[in-house]
Short mmCIF file of C-alpha atoms and ligand atoms in Angstrom, two decimals:
data_model
loop_
_atom_site.label_atom_id
_atom_site.label_comp_id
_atom_site.label_asym_id
_atom_site.label_seq_id
_atom_site.Cartn_x
_atom_site.Cartn_y
_atom_site.Cartn_z
CA MET X 1 0.00 0.00 0.00
CA THR X 2 1.43 3.40 -1.01
CA HIS X 3 0.94 6.48 1.16
CA LYS X 4 1.64 9.63 -0.66
CA SER X 5 0.24 12.97 0.46
CA LEU X 6 -1.39 15.06 -2.21
CA PHE X 7 -3.63 18.09 -1.93
CA ILE X 8 -6.44 18.10 -4.52
CA VAL X 9 -9.12 20.76 -5.00
CA LEU X 10 -12.31 20.47 -7.03
CA ASP X 11 -13.81 23.83 -7.89
CA GLY X 12 -16.22 25.51 -10.29
CA ILE X 13 -19.49 27.44 -10.49
CA ASP X 14 -22.47 26.63 -8.24
CA GLY X 15 -24.09 23.41 -9.42
CA CYS X 16 -20.95 22.16 -11.20
CA GLY X 17 -21.00 18.93 -9.19
CA SER X 18 -17.89 19.52 -7.07
CA THR X 19 -19.51 17.98 -3.98
CA THR X 20 -20.70 14.80 -5.72
CA HIS X 21 -17.41 14.35 -7.54
CA SER X 22 -15.28 15.03 -4.44
CA GLN X 23 -17.21 12.29 -2.62
CA LEU X 24 -16.92 9.82 -5.51
CA LEU X 25 -13.21 10.56 -5.90
CA ALA X 26 -12.58 10.09 -2.17
CA ALA X 27 -14.40 6.73 -2.21
CA PHE X 28 -12.46 5.60 -5.30
CA LEU X 29 -9.03 6.50 -3.90
CA GLU X 30 -9.78 5.03 -0.49
CA HIS X 31 -11.64 1.83 -1.34
CA LYS X 32 -10.33 0.95 -4.79
CA LYS X 33 -6.77 2.30 -4.57
CA HIS X 34 -6.25 1.95 -0.80
CA PHE X 35 -4.89 5.42 -0.13
CA LYS X 36 -5.44 7.25 3.15
CA VAL X 37 -7.96 9.93 2.12
CA HIS X 38 -9.34 12.96 3.92
CA LEU X 39 -12.37 14.64 2.34
CA THR X 40 -13.20 18.20 3.31
CA TYR X 41 -14.99 21.31 1.98
CA GLU X 42 -15.32 25.09 2.14
CA PRO X 43 -16.98 26.98 3.70
CA SER X 44 -15.57 24.60 6.31
CA LYS X 45 -17.35 23.04 9.29
CA SER X 46 -15.72 25.57 11.68
CA GLU X 47 -17.71 28.31 13.45
CA ILE X 48 -16.51 30.78 10.79
CA GLY X 49 -17.69 28.37 8.09
CA LYS X 50 -21.12 28.21 9.75
CA ILE X 51 -21.41 32.01 9.70
CA LEU X 52 -20.43 31.98 6.02
CA ARG X 53 -23.17 29.42 5.23
CA LYS X 54 -25.71 31.80 6.86
CA PHE X 55 -24.29 34.73 4.88
CA LEU X 56 -24.85 32.78 1.62
CA LYS X 57 -28.55 33.47 2.21
CA ASN X 58 -28.02 37.17 2.93
CA LYS X 59 -27.56 39.65 0.09
CA GLU X 60 -26.80 42.52 2.51
CA ILE X 61 -23.32 41.26 3.41
CA PRO X 62 -20.60 43.36 1.73
CA PRO X 63 -18.33 41.28 -0.54
CA THR X 64 -15.34 42.62 1.39
CA THR X 65 -16.75 41.07 4.58
CA ASP X 66 -17.25 37.78 2.74
CA ALA X 67 -13.66 37.92 1.45
CA LEU X 68 -12.26 38.48 4.97
CA LEU X 69 -14.35 35.71 6.51
CA PHE X 70 -13.61 33.19 3.75
CA ALA X 71 -9.90 33.94 4.24
CA ALA X 72 -10.17 33.47 8.02
CA ASP X 73 -12.12 30.24 7.56
CA ARG X 74 -9.49 28.96 5.11
CA ASP X 75 -6.55 29.92 7.32
CA LEU X 76 -8.07 27.93 10.18
CA HIS X 77 -9.08 25.08 7.87
CA TYR X 78 -5.59 24.81 6.39
CA HIS X 79 -3.59 25.02 9.62
CA ASN X 80 -5.85 22.95 11.88
CA GLU X 81 -7.00 20.31 9.43
CA ILE X 82 -5.52 20.15 5.92
CA LYS X 83 -1.84 20.58 6.83
CA LYS X 84 -2.08 18.02 9.63
CA LYS X 85 -3.62 15.43 7.32
CA LEU X 86 -1.03 16.08 4.61
CA ASP X 87 1.75 15.72 7.19
CA ASP X 88 0.22 12.36 8.17
CA GLY X 89 0.45 11.13 4.57
CA PHE X 90 -3.20 11.56 3.58
CA ILE X 91 -4.53 12.56 0.19
CA VAL X 92 -6.66 15.60 1.02
CA ILE X 93 -9.58 16.45 -1.27
CA SER X 94 -11.22 19.82 -0.73
CA ASP X 95 -14.53 20.68 -2.32
CA ARG X 96 -13.62 24.38 -3.06
CA TYR X 97 -10.66 26.37 -1.77
CA ILE X 98 -8.87 29.68 -2.53
CA GLU X 99 -9.85 29.67 -6.22
CA SER X 100 -13.49 30.15 -5.13
CA SER X 101 -12.50 33.31 -3.21
CA ILE X 102 -10.39 34.63 -6.05
CA ILE X 103 -13.28 34.22 -8.46
CA TYR X 104 -16.47 34.85 -6.49
CA GLN X 105 -15.25 37.73 -4.31
CA SER X 106 -13.17 39.61 -6.91
CA ILE X 107 -16.04 39.61 -9.41
CA GLN X 108 -18.36 41.35 -6.99
CA SER X 109 -16.48 44.56 -6.41
CA ASP X 110 -13.87 46.73 -8.13
CA LYS X 111 -12.39 47.25 -4.66
CA ILE X 112 -11.47 43.55 -4.48
CA SER X 113 -8.40 42.63 -6.48
CA ILE X 114 -7.06 39.13 -6.93
CA GLU X 115 -3.82 40.36 -5.30
CA TRP X 116 -5.73 41.44 -2.19
CA ILE X 117 -7.43 38.03 -1.94
CA LYS X 118 -4.02 36.36 -2.24
CA GLU X 119 -2.59 38.69 0.41
CA LEU X 120 -5.43 37.81 2.82
CA ASN X 121 -4.76 34.13 2.17
CA LYS X 122 -1.00 34.36 2.25
CA PHE X 123 -0.35 31.94 5.11
CA ILE X 124 -2.13 28.96 3.58
CA GLY X 125 -0.63 26.11 1.56
CA TYR X 126 -1.63 25.76 -2.08
CA PRO X 127 -3.08 22.62 -3.72
CA ASP X 128 -0.90 20.29 -5.80
CA LEU X 129 -3.78 19.80 -8.21
CA THR X 130 -6.79 21.99 -8.98
CA ILE X 131 -9.57 20.62 -11.17
CA ILE X 132 -12.21 22.99 -12.48
CA LEU X 133 -15.54 21.36 -13.32
CA ASP X 134 -17.07 23.31 -16.15
CA ILE X 135 -20.76 23.56 -16.96
CA GLU X 136 -23.12 26.17 -18.38
CA PRO X 137 -24.82 28.14 -15.57
CA LYS X 138 -28.31 27.60 -17.02
CA ILE X 139 -27.82 23.83 -16.90
CA ALA X 140 -26.18 23.96 -13.46
CA LEU X 141 -29.00 25.98 -11.93
CA ALA X 142 -31.71 23.88 -13.57
CA ARG X 143 -30.65 21.13 -11.14
CA LYS X 144 -31.54 23.32 -8.14
CA ASN X 145 -34.84 24.15 -6.49
CA GLU X 146 -35.50 27.84 -7.27
CA LYS X 147 -37.06 28.40 -3.84
CA TYR X 148 -33.78 27.66 -2.07
CA LEU X 149 -31.27 29.47 -4.30
CA GLU X 150 -28.37 31.17 -2.47
CA LYS X 151 -27.12 34.67 -3.25
CA PHE X 152 -24.60 33.63 -5.92
CA GLU X 153 -26.98 31.26 -7.70
CA ASP X 154 -27.99 33.61 -10.48
CA THR X 155 -27.37 32.87 -14.16
CA SER X 156 -25.91 36.24 -15.23
CA PHE X 157 -23.59 36.37 -12.19
CA LEU X 158 -22.50 32.77 -12.80
CA ASP X 159 -21.79 33.53 -16.48
CA LYS X 160 -19.11 35.99 -15.29
CA VAL X 161 -17.89 33.52 -12.67
CA ARG X 162 -17.55 30.80 -15.30
CA LYS X 163 -15.60 33.05 -17.70
CA LEU X 164 -13.11 33.97 -14.99
CA TYR X 165 -12.71 30.31 -13.92
CA LEU X 166 -11.92 29.36 -17.51
CA SER X 167 -9.51 32.19 -18.23
CA ARG X 168 -7.65 31.65 -14.95
CA ALA X 169 -7.53 27.90 -15.57
CA ILE X 170 -5.57 28.54 -18.77
CA ASN X 171 -3.15 30.95 -17.08
CA GLU X 172 -2.68 28.86 -13.95
CA GLY X 173 -2.51 25.47 -15.69
CA TYR X 174 -5.56 24.02 -13.94
CA HIS X 175 -7.29 20.96 -15.39
CA VAL X 176 -10.73 21.75 -16.80
CA ILE X 177 -13.23 18.90 -17.09
CA ASN X 178 -16.65 19.27 -18.70
CA SER X 179 -19.16 18.23 -16.05
CA ASP X 180 -22.24 18.43 -18.26
CA ASP X 181 -22.09 14.71 -18.96
CA ILE X 182 -22.93 11.34 -17.41
CA ILE X 183 -21.62 11.36 -13.81
CA GLU X 184 -19.60 8.13 -14.23
CA TYR X 185 -17.90 9.49 -17.33
CA VAL X 186 -16.98 12.81 -15.68
CA GLN X 187 -15.73 10.94 -12.60
CA GLU X 188 -13.59 8.66 -14.74
CA LYS X 189 -11.86 11.71 -16.25
CA ILE X 190 -11.25 13.14 -12.77
CA GLN X 191 -9.82 9.81 -11.57
CA LYS X 192 -7.49 9.59 -14.57
CA THR X 193 -6.20 13.13 -13.94
CA VAL X 194 -5.53 12.32 -10.28
CA LEU X 195 -3.89 8.95 -11.01
CA ASN X 196 -1.60 10.60 -13.59
CA MET X 197 -0.54 13.10 -10.94
CA LEU X 198 0.00 10.35 -8.36
CA ASN X 199 2.10 8.33 -10.79
CA SER X 200 4.18 11.27 -11.99
P1 TMP V 301 -21.48 25.11 -2.17
O1 TMP V 301 -21.23 24.53 -0.82
O2 TMP V 301 -22.81 24.74 -2.74
O3 TMP V 301 -20.37 24.92 -3.11
O4 TMP V 301 -21.63 26.68 -1.94
C1 TMP V 301 -20.63 27.47 -1.48
C2 TMP V 301 -20.87 28.87 -2.01
O5 TMP V 301 -19.88 29.72 -1.43
C3 TMP V 301 -20.72 29.00 -3.52
O6 TMP V 301 -21.70 29.90 -4.01
C4 TMP V 301 -19.37 29.66 -3.70
C5 TMP V 301 -19.23 30.48 -2.43
N1 TMP V 301 -17.84 30.68 -2.01
C6 TMP V 301 -17.30 31.95 -2.14
O7 TMP V 301 -17.95 32.88 -2.58
N2 TMP V 301 -16.00 32.12 -1.75
C7 TMP V 301 -15.22 31.12 -1.24
O8 TMP V 301 -14.06 31.34 -0.89
C8 TMP V 301 -15.82 29.80 -1.11
C9 TMP V 301 -15.02 28.69 -0.53
C10 TMP V 301 -17.13 29.64 -1.51
#
């Protein structure tokens, strides 16, 4: 049995399937490939993460406040959970991470630059592999119940979010996988990308 730490992030617009695919990937690596796997997500399960989940239903929260809280949540998440698991030889899979802040918070205000987001997050460790799941916002939101939509779940906002994810993916060398397809097929592509990284 091999134990190799690796930090993987799945990210993308709301409804892209990052939660489902993080769970399927974790199960595959743990049960089929026998790695030690730690699955986590952001906003995290910390007290700051819980406040952030409430704020996702509140349009009155300034994007700057969101940016500061997401950074605080991530700093805690990284130092108290992710880093420890990586040090113990786990593969850590996070459903969302700093890329979500860079995209979602910077798009909402001219005051918020990508550099400022990076500065706020400067004490965290970065993922070894970031996979962006790409899907058209209209299709992504069609999967959700309109009554329970959160503040970012709006097609025209998510169009901008998607564009920025895709342009940054090219510049940053992230893997982009089309998630508007049969779940098993999308998952297989994710698994192949991860196995290539583990074998490299
Ligand atoms: P999700 O749990 O359904 O992925 O929802 C999380 C929401 O939080 C999603 O709309 C993206 C948003 N978000 C940010 O705006 N900034 C962040 O840093 C993170 C982690 C999430």
